[in-house]
Short mmCIF file of N, CA and C in Angstrom, two decimals:
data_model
loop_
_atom_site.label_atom_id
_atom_site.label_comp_id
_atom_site.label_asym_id
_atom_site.label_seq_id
_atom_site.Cartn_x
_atom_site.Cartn_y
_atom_site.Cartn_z
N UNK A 1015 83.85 -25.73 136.76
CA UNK A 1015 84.85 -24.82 136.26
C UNK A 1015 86.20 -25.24 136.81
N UNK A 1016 87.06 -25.18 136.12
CA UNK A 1016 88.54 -25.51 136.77
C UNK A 1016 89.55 -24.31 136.27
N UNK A 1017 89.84 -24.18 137.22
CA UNK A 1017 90.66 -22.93 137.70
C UNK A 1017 91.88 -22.66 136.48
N UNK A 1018 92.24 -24.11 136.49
CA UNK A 1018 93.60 -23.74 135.63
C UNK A 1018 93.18 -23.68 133.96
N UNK A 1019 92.04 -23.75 133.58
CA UNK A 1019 91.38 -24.34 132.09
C UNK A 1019 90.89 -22.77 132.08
N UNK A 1020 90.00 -22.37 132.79
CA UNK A 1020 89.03 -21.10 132.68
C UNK A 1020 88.99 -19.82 133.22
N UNK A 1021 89.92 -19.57 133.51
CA UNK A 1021 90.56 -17.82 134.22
C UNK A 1021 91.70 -17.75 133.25
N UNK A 1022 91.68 -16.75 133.04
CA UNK A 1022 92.65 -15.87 131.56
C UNK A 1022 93.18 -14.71 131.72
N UNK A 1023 93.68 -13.77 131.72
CA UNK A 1023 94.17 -12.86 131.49
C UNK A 1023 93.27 -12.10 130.27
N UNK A 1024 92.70 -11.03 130.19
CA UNK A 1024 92.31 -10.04 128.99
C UNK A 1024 93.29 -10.77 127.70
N UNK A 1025 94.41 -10.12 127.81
CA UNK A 1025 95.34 -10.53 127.13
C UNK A 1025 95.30 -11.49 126.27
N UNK A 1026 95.72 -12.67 127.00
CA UNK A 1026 95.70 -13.78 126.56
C UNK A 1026 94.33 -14.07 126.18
N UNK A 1027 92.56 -13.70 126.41
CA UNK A 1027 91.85 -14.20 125.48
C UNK A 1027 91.68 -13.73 124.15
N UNK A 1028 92.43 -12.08 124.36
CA UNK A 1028 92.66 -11.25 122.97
C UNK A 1028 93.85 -12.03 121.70
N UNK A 1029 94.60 -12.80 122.41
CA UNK A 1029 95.73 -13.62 121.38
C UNK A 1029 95.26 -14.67 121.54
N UNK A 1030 94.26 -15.58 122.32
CA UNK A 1030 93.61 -16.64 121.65
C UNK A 1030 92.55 -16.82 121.37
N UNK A 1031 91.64 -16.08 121.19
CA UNK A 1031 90.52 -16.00 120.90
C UNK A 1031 89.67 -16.79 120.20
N UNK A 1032 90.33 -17.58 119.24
CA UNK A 1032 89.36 -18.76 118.17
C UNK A 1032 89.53 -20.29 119.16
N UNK A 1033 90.67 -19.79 119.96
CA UNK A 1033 91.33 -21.68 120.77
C UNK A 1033 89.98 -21.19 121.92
N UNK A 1034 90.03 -20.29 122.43
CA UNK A 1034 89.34 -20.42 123.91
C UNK A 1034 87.91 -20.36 123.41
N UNK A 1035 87.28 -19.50 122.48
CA UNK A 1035 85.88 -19.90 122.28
C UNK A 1035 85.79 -21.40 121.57
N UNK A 1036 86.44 -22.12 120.84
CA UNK A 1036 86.27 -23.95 120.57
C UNK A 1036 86.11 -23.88 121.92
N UNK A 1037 86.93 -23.83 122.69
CA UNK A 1037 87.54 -24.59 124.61
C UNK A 1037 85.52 -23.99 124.56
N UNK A 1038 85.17 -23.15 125.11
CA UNK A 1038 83.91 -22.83 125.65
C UNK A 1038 82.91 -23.58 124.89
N UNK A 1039 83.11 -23.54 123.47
CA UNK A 1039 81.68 -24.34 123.15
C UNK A 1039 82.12 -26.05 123.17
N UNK A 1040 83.25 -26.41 123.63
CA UNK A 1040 83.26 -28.20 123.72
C UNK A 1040 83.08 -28.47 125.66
N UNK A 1041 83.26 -27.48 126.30
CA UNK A 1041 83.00 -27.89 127.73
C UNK A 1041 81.87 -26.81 128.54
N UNK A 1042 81.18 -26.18 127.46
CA UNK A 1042 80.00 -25.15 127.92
C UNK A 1042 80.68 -24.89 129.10
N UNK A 1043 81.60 -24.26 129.40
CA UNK A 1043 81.74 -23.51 130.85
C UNK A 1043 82.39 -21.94 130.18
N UNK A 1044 81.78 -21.18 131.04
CA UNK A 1044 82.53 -19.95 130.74
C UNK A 1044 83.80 -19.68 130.95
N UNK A 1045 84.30 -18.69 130.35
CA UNK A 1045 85.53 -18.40 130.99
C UNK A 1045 85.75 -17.21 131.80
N UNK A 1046 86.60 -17.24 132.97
CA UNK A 1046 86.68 -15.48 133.47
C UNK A 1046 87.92 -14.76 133.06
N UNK A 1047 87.48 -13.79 132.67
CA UNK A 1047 88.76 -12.89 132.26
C UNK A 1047 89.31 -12.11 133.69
N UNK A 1048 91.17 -12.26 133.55
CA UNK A 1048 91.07 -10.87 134.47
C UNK A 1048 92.01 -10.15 133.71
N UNK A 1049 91.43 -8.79 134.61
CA UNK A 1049 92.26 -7.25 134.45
C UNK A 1049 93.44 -6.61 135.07
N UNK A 1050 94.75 -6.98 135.37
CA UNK A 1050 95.62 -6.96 135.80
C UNK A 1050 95.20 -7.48 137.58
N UNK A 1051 95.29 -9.14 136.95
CA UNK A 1051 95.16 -9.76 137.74
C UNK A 1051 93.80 -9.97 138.54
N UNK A 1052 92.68 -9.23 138.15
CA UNK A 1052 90.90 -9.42 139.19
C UNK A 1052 90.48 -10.16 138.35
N UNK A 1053 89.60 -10.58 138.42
CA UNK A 1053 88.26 -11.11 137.43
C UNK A 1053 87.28 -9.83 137.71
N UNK A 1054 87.49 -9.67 136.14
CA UNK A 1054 86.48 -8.61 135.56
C UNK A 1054 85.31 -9.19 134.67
N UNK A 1055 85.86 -10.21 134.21
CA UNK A 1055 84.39 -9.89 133.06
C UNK A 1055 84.47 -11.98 132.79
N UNK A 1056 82.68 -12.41 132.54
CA UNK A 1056 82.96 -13.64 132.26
C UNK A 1056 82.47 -13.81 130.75
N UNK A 1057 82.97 -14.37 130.35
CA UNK A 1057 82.38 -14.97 128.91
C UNK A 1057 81.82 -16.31 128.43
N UNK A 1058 80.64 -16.25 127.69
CA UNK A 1058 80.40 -17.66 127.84
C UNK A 1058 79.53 -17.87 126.40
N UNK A 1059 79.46 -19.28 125.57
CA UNK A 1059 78.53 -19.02 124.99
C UNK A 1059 77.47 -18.94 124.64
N UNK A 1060 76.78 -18.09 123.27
CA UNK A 1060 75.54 -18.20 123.51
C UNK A 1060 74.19 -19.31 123.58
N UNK A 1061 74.83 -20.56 123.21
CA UNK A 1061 73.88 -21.44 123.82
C UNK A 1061 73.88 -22.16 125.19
N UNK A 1062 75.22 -21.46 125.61
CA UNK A 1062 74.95 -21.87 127.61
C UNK A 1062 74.19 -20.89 127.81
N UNK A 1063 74.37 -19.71 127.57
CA UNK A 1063 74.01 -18.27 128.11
C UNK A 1063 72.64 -18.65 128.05
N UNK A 1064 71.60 -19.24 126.85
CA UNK A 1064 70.90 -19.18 126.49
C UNK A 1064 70.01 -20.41 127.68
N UNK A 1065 70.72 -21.09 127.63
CA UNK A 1065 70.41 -21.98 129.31
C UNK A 1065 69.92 -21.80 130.47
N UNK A 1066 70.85 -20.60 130.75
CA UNK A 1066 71.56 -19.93 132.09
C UNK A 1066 70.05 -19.49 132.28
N UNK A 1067 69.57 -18.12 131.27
CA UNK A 1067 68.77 -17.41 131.30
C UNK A 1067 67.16 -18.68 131.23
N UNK A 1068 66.93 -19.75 130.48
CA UNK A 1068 66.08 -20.76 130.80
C UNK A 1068 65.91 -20.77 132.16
N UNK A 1069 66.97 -21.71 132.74
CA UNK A 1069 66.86 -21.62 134.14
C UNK A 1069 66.92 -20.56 134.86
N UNK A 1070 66.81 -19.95 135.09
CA UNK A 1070 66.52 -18.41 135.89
C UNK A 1070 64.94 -18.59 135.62
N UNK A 1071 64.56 -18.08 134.44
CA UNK A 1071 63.06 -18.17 134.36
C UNK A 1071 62.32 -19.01 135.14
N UNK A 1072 62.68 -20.34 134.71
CA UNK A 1072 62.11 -21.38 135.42
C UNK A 1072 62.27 -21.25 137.10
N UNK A 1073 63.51 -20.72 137.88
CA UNK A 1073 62.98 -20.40 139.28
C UNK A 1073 62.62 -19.12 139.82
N UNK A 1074 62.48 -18.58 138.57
CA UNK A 1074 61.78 -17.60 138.94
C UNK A 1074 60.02 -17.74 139.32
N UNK A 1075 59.55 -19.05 138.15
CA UNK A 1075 58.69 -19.02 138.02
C UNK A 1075 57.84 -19.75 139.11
N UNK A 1076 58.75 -20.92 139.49
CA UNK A 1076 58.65 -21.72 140.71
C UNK A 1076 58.36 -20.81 142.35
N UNK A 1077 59.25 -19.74 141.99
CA UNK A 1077 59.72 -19.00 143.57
C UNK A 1077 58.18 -18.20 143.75
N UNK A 1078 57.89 -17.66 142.23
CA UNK A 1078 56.47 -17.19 142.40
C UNK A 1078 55.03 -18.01 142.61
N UNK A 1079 55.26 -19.50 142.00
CA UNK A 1079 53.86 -20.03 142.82
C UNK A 1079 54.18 -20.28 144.33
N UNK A 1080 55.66 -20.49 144.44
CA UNK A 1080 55.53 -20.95 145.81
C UNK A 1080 55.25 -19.71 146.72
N UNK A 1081 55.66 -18.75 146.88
CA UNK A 1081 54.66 -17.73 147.34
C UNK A 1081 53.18 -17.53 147.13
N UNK A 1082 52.60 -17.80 146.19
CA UNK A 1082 51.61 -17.84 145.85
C UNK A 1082 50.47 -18.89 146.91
N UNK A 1083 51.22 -20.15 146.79
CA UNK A 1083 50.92 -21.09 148.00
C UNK A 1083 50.85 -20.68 149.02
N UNK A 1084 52.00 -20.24 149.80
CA UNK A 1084 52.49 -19.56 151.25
C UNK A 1084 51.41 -18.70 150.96
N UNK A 1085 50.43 -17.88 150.44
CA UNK A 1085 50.24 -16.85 150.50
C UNK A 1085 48.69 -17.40 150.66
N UNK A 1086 48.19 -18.53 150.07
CA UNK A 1086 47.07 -19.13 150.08
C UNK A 1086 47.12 -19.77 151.73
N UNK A 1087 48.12 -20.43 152.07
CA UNK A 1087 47.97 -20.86 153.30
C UNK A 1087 47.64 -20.30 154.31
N UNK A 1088 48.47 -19.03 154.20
CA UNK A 1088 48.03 -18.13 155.18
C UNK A 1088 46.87 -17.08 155.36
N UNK A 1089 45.59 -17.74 154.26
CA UNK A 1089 44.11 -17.29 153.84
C UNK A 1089 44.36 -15.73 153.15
N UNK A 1090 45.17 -15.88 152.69
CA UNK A 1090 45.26 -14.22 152.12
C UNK A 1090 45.17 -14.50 150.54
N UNK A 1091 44.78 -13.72 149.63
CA UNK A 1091 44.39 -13.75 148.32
C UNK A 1091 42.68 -14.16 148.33
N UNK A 1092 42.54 -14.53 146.87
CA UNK A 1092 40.94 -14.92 146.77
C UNK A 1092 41.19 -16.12 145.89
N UNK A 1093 39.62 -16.65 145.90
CA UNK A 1093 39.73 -17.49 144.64
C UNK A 1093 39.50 -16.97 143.42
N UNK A 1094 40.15 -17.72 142.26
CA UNK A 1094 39.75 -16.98 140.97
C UNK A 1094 38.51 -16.93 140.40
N UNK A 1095 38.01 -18.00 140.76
CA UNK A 1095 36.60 -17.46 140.38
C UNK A 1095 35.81 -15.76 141.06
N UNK A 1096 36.23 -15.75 142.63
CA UNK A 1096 35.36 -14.33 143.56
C UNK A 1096 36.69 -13.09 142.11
N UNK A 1097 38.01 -13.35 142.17
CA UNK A 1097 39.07 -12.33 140.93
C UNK A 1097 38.44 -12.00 139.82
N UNK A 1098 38.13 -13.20 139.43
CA UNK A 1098 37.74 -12.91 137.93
C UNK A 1098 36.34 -12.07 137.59
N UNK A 1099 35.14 -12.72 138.63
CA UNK A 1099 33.71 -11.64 138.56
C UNK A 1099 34.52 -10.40 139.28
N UNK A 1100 35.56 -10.21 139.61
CA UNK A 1100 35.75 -8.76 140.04
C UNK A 1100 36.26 -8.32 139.21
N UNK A 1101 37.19 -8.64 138.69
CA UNK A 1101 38.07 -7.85 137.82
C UNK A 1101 36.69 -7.56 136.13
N UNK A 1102 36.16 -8.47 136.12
CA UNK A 1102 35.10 -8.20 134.70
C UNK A 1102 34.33 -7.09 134.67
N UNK A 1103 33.93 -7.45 136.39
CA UNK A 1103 32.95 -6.07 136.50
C UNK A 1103 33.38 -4.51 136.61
N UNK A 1104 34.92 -5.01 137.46
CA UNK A 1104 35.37 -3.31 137.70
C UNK A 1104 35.79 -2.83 135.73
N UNK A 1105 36.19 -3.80 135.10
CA UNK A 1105 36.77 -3.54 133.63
C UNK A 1105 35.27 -3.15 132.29
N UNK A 1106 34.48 -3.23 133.48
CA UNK A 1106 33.39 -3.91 132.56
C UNK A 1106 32.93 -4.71 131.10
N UNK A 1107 33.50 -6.33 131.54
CA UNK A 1107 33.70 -7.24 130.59
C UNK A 1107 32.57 -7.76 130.88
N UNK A 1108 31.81 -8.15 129.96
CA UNK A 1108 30.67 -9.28 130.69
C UNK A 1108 30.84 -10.16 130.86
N UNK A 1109 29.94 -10.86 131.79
CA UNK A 1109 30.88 -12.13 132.57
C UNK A 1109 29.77 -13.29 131.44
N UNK A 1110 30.44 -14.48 130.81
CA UNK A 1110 30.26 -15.25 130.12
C UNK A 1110 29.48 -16.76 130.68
N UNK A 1111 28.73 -16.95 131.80
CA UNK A 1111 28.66 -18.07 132.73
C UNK A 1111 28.34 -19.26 131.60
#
């Protein structure tokens, strides 16, 4: 992000609005708006956004096996096989061997 390209004024993204969304979809970076002078609000588009939210998932998904590991190391959980005859029987599914 560079400071002088991507912080705006409300204002000014309201009177340029067609120049700064081209600017966002040729350098995928958002822009931040401010509100007499803060940064209030960021904007970005929807196929970065659509990214953004990819990656999130993805360490989300990572952060959960790796606990999952940590969690095996430290002998706590079961195996899926002892899970699965439990969970069939408490649901009463029959178990398929």
């Amino acid at each position: 992000m560079k400071l002088t390209r991507d912080i705006h004024s409300l204002s000014t993204f309201k009177r340029d609005t067609a120049k700064l969304v081209r600017q966002m979809k040729k350098t995928k970076e958002p822009l931040v708006l401010t509100v007499n002078g803060k940064a209030e609000l960021v904007v970005q588009d929807a196929a970065s956004y659509q990214e953004l939210l990819d990656a999130k998932d993805r360490i989300e998904a990572i952060d959960g096996i790796k606990r999952g590991l940590e969690s095996m190391k430290r002998h706590r959980g079961q195996p899926a096989e002892e899970f699965f005859k439990e969970f069939f029987a408490e649901k009463g599914i029959p178990d398929h061997e």
